[in-house]
Amino acid sequence: MTKLFFSLLLTASFAIAAHAENPGNDSKINVTASTLEWTGRKVTGKHTGTVNLKEGSLQIKDGFLLGGSFVIDMPTVKCTDLQGEYAGKLEGHLKS
């Protein structure tokens, strides 16, 4: 299951609000203004959701993104396309 979730994260869409605290090479991510959205695909369909970031930074030089790193807060994973019992089951499955 861990492999599946990391596969989901690799296909995730990032909507990152990066507020530079250090205009040099590293810019810290404002985690309260950032959202990580994920999409998981399977043979019979797909699911979408969000997960929060604990921390992150981007390496920027001369206006070009060179790299970065993120720490993901796994207990905050949420499914956004299901409701009620089914959302809870999927979230529990992903968290385990």
JSON list of C-alpha atoms in Angstrom, two decimals:
[
{"chain": "A", "resi": 1, "resn": "MET", "atom": "CA", "xyz": [0.00, 0.00, 0.00]},
{"chain": "A", "resi": 2, "resn": "THR", "atom": "CA", "xyz": [2.88, 2.36, 0.71]},
{"chain": "A", "resi": 3, "resn": "LYS", "atom": "CA", "xyz": [4.09, 1.89, -2.85]},
{"chain": "A", "resi": 4, "resn": "LEU", "atom": "CA", "xyz": [0.62, 2.71, -4.14]},
{"chain": "A", "resi": 5, "resn": "PHE", "atom": "CA", "xyz": [0.39, 5.90, -2.12]},
{"chain": "A", "resi": 6, "resn": "PHE", "atom": "CA", "xyz": [3.82, 7.06, -3.22]},
{"chain": "A", "resi": 7, "resn": "SER", "atom": "CA", "xyz": [2.73, 6.34, -6.78]},
{"chain": "A", "resi": 8, "resn": "LEU", "atom": "CA", "xyz": [-0.24, 8.59, -6.12]},
{"chain": "A", "resi": 9, "resn": "LEU", "atom": "CA", "xyz": [2.08, 11.30, -4.88]},
{"chain": "A", "resi": 10, "resn": "LEU", "atom": "CA", "xyz": [4.23, 11.04, -7.98]},
{"chain": "A", "resi": 11, "resn": "THR", "atom": "CA", "xyz": [1.19, 11.78, -10.10]},
{"chain": "A", "resi": 12, "resn": "ALA", "atom": "CA", "xyz": [0.00, 14.49, -7.76]},
{"chain": "A", "resi": 13, "resn": "SER", "atom": "CA", "xyz": [-0.74, 18.01, -8.88]},
{"chain": "A", "resi": 14, "resn": "PHE", "atom": "CA", "xyz": [1.07, 20.63, -6.89]},
{"chain": "A", "resi": 15, "resn": "ALA", "atom": "CA", "xyz": [-0.42, 24.00, -6.15]},
{"chain": "A", "resi": 16, "resn": "ILE", "atom": "CA", "xyz": [2.37, 25.54, -4.12]},
{"chain": "A", "resi": 17, "resn": "ALA", "atom": "CA", "xyz": [2.40, 29.06, -2.78]},
{"chain": "A", "resi": 18, "resn": "ALA", "atom": "CA", "xyz": [6.11, 29.72, -2.38]},
{"chain": "A", "resi": 19, "resn": "HIS", "atom": "CA", "xyz": [6.82, 32.85, -0.42]},
{"chain": "A", "resi": 20, "resn": "ALA", "atom": "CA", "xyz": [10.50, 33.61, -0.50]},
{"chain": "A", "resi": 21, "resn": "GLU", "atom": "CA", "xyz": [12.00, 34.33, 2.86]},
{"chain": "A", "resi": 22, "resn": "ASN", "atom": "CA", "xyz": [15.51, 34.17, 1.41]},
{"chain": "A", "resi": 23, "resn": "PRO", "atom": "CA", "xyz": [15.74, 35.56, -2.12]},
{"chain": "A", "resi": 24, "resn": "GLY", "atom": "CA", "xyz": [19.10, 33.78, -2.64]},
{"chain": "A", "resi": 25, "resn": "ASN", "atom": "CA", "xyz": [19.14, 30.09, -3.54]},
{"chain": "A", "resi": 26, "resn": "ASP", "atom": "CA", "xyz": [16.59, 28.59, -1.11]},
{"chain": "A", "resi": 27, "resn": "SER", "atom": "CA", "xyz": [13.02, 29.77, -0.66]},
{"chain": "A", "resi": 28, "resn": "LYS", "atom": "CA", "xyz": [10.95, 28.35, 2.17]},
{"chain": "A", "resi": 29, "resn": "ILE", "atom": "CA", "xyz": [7.42, 27.23, 1.36]},
{"chain": "A", "resi": 30, "resn": "ASN", "atom": "CA", "xyz": [4.59, 28.88, 3.24]},
{"chain": "A", "resi": 31, "resn": "VAL", "atom": "CA", "xyz": [2.87, 25.64, 4.29]},
{"chain": "A", "resi": 32, "resn": "THR", "atom": "CA", "xyz": [-0.29, 27.36, 5.53]},
{"chain": "A", "resi": 33, "resn": "ALA", "atom": "CA", "xyz": [-0.87, 28.90, 2.08]},
{"chain": "A", "resi": 34, "resn": "SER", "atom": "CA", "xyz": [0.12, 25.76, 0.13]},
{"chain": "A", "resi": 35, "resn": "THR", "atom": "CA", "xyz": [-1.93, 22.79, -1.01]},
{"chain": "A", "resi": 36, "resn": "LEU", "atom": "CA", "xyz": [-0.80, 19.41, -2.30]},
{"chain": "A", "resi": 37, "resn": "GLU", "atom": "CA", "xyz": [-3.50, 17.81, -4.43]},
{"chain": "A", "resi": 38, "resn": "TRP", "atom": "CA", "xyz": [-3.24, 14.16, -5.46]},
{"chain": "A", "resi": 39, "resn": "THR", "atom": "CA", "xyz": [-4.91, 11.93, -8.02]},
{"chain": "A", "resi": 40, "resn": "GLY", "atom": "CA", "xyz": [-4.82, 8.15, -7.72]},
{"chain": "A", "resi": 41, "resn": "ARG", "atom": "CA", "xyz": [-5.82, 6.09, -10.74]},
{"chain": "A", "resi": 42, "resn": "LYS", "atom": "CA", "xyz": [-7.01, 2.50, -10.83]},
{"chain": "A", "resi": 43, "resn": "VAL", "atom": "CA", "xyz": [-8.47, 0.23, -13.50]},
{"chain": "A", "resi": 44, "resn": "THR", "atom": "CA", "xyz": [-12.05, 1.12, -12.54]},
{"chain": "A", "resi": 45, "resn": "GLY", "atom": "CA", "xyz": [-11.59, 4.86, -12.06]},
{"chain": "A", "resi": 46, "resn": "LYS", "atom": "CA", "xyz": [-9.72, 7.39, -9.98]},
{"chain": "A", "resi": 47, "resn": "HIS", "atom": "CA", "xyz": [-9.80, 9.27, -6.68]},
{"chain": "A", "resi": 48, "resn": "THR", "atom": "CA", "xyz": [-8.61, 12.75, -5.77]},
{"chain": "A", "resi": 49, "resn": "GLY", "atom": "CA", "xyz": [-7.69, 14.44, -2.54]},
{"chain": "A", "resi": 50, "resn": "THR", "atom": "CA", "xyz": [-5.36, 16.67, -0.59]},
{"chain": "A", "resi": 51, "resn": "VAL", "atom": "CA", "xyz": [-2.58, 16.32, 1.94]},
{"chain": "A", "resi": 52, "resn": "ASN", "atom": "CA", "xyz": [-0.83, 19.03, 3.95]},
{"chain": "A", "resi": 53, "resn": "LEU", "atom": "CA", "xyz": [2.85, 19.89, 3.92]},
{"chain": "A", "resi": 54, "resn": "LYS", "atom": "CA", "xyz": [4.89, 20.04, 7.13]},
{"chain": "A", "resi": 55, "resn": "GLU", "atom": "CA", "xyz": [7.72, 21.99, 5.54]},
{"chain": "A", "resi": 56, "resn": "GLY", "atom": "CA", "xyz": [9.38, 22.58, 2.22]},
{"chain": "A", "resi": 57, "resn": "SER", "atom": "CA", "xyz": [11.86, 24.63, 0.26]},
{"chain": "A", "resi": 58, "resn": "LEU", "atom": "CA", "xyz": [12.63, 25.40, -3.35]},
{"chain": "A", "resi": 59, "resn": "GLN", "atom": "CA", "xyz": [16.06, 26.06, -4.83]},
{"chain": "A", "resi": 60, "resn": "ILE", "atom": "CA", "xyz": [15.84, 28.97, -7.23]},
{"chain": "A", "resi": 61, "resn": "LYS", "atom": "CA", "xyz": [18.71, 30.61, -9.06]},
{"chain": "A", "resi": 62, "resn": "ASP", "atom": "CA", "xyz": [18.36, 33.49, -11.52]},
{"chain": "A", "resi": 63, "resn": "GLY", "atom": "CA", "xyz": [14.60, 32.90, -11.68]},
{"chain": "A", "resi": 64, "resn": "PHE", "atom": "CA", "xyz": [14.93, 29.19, -12.55]},
{"chain": "A", "resi": 65, "resn": "LEU", "atom": "CA", "xyz": [13.73, 26.33, -10.36]},
{"chain": "A", "resi": 66, "resn": "LEU", "atom": "CA", "xyz": [16.69, 24.00, -9.73]},
{"chain": "A", "resi": 67, "resn": "GLY", "atom": "CA", "xyz": [15.16, 21.64, -7.14]},
{"chain": "A", "resi": 68, "resn": "GLY", "atom": "CA", "xyz": [13.46, 21.43, -3.82]},
{"chain": "A", "resi": 69, "resn": "SER", "atom": "CA", "xyz": [12.33, 19.24, -0.98]},
{"chain": "A", "resi": 70, "resn": "PHE", "atom": "CA", "xyz": [9.07, 18.68, 0.87]},
{"chain": "A", "resi": 71, "resn": "VAL", "atom": "CA", "xyz": [8.01, 16.94, 4.08]},
{"chain": "A", "resi": 72, "resn": "ILE", "atom": "CA", "xyz": [4.45, 15.66, 3.73]},
{"chain": "A", "resi": 73, "resn": "ASP", "atom": "CA", "xyz": [2.13, 15.36, 6.76]},
{"chain": "A", "resi": 74, "resn": "MET", "atom": "CA", "xyz": [0.66, 11.93, 5.96]},
{"chain": "A", "resi": 75, "resn": "PRO", "atom": "CA", "xyz": [-1.98, 11.85, 8.75]},
{"chain": "A", "resi": 76, "resn": "THR", "atom": "CA", "xyz": [-3.72, 14.79, 7.00]},
{"chain": "A", "resi": 77, "resn": "VAL", "atom": "CA", "xyz": [-4.51, 12.87, 3.79]},
{"chain": "A", "resi": 78, "resn": "LYS", "atom": "CA", "xyz": [-8.09, 13.57, 2.69]},
{"chain": "A", "resi": 79, "resn": "CYS", "atom": "CA", "xyz": [-10.19, 12.17, -0.13]},
{"chain": "A", "resi": 80, "resn": "THR", "atom": "CA", "xyz": [-12.18, 14.92, -1.89]},
{"chain": "A", "resi": 81, "resn": "ASP", "atom": "CA", "xyz": [-14.25, 12.90, -4.36]},
{"chain": "A", "resi": 82, "resn": "LEU", "atom": "CA", "xyz": [-15.99, 10.58, -1.88]},
{"chain": "A", "resi": 83, "resn": "GLN", "atom": "CA", "xyz": [-18.31, 11.28, 1.04]},
{"chain": "A", "resi": 84, "resn": "GLY", "atom": "CA", "xyz": [-19.06, 9.61, 4.36]},
{"chain": "A", "resi": 85, "resn": "GLU", "atom": "CA", "xyz": [-18.15, 5.98, 4.98]},
{"chain": "A", "resi": 86, "resn": "TYR", "atom": "CA", "xyz": [-16.38, 5.45, 1.64]},
{"chain": "A", "resi": 87, "resn": "ALA", "atom": "CA", "xyz": [-14.15, 8.50, 2.11]},
{"chain": "A", "resi": 88, "resn": "GLY", "atom": "CA", "xyz": [-13.26, 7.29, 5.62]},
{"chain": "A", "resi": 89, "resn": "LYS", "atom": "CA", "xyz": [-12.40, 3.81, 4.33]},
{"chain": "A", "resi": 90, "resn": "LEU", "atom": "CA", "xyz": [-10.12, 5.14, 1.60]},
{"chain": "A", "resi": 91, "resn": "GLU", "atom": "CA", "xyz": [-8.41, 7.61, 3.96]},
{"chain": "A", "resi": 92, "resn": "GLY", "atom": "CA", "xyz": [-7.85, 4.86, 6.53]},
{"chain": "A", "resi": 93, "resn": "HIS", "atom": "CA", "xyz": [-6.46, 2.60, 3.80]},
{"chain": "A", "resi": 94, "resn": "LEU", "atom": "CA", "xyz": [-4.03, 5.29, 2.60]},
{"chain": "A", "resi": 95, "resn": "LYS", "atom": "CA", "xyz": [-2.92, 6.17, 6.14]},
{"chain": "A", "resi": 96, "resn": "SER", "atom": "CA", "xyz": [-2.17, 2.53, 6.97]}
]
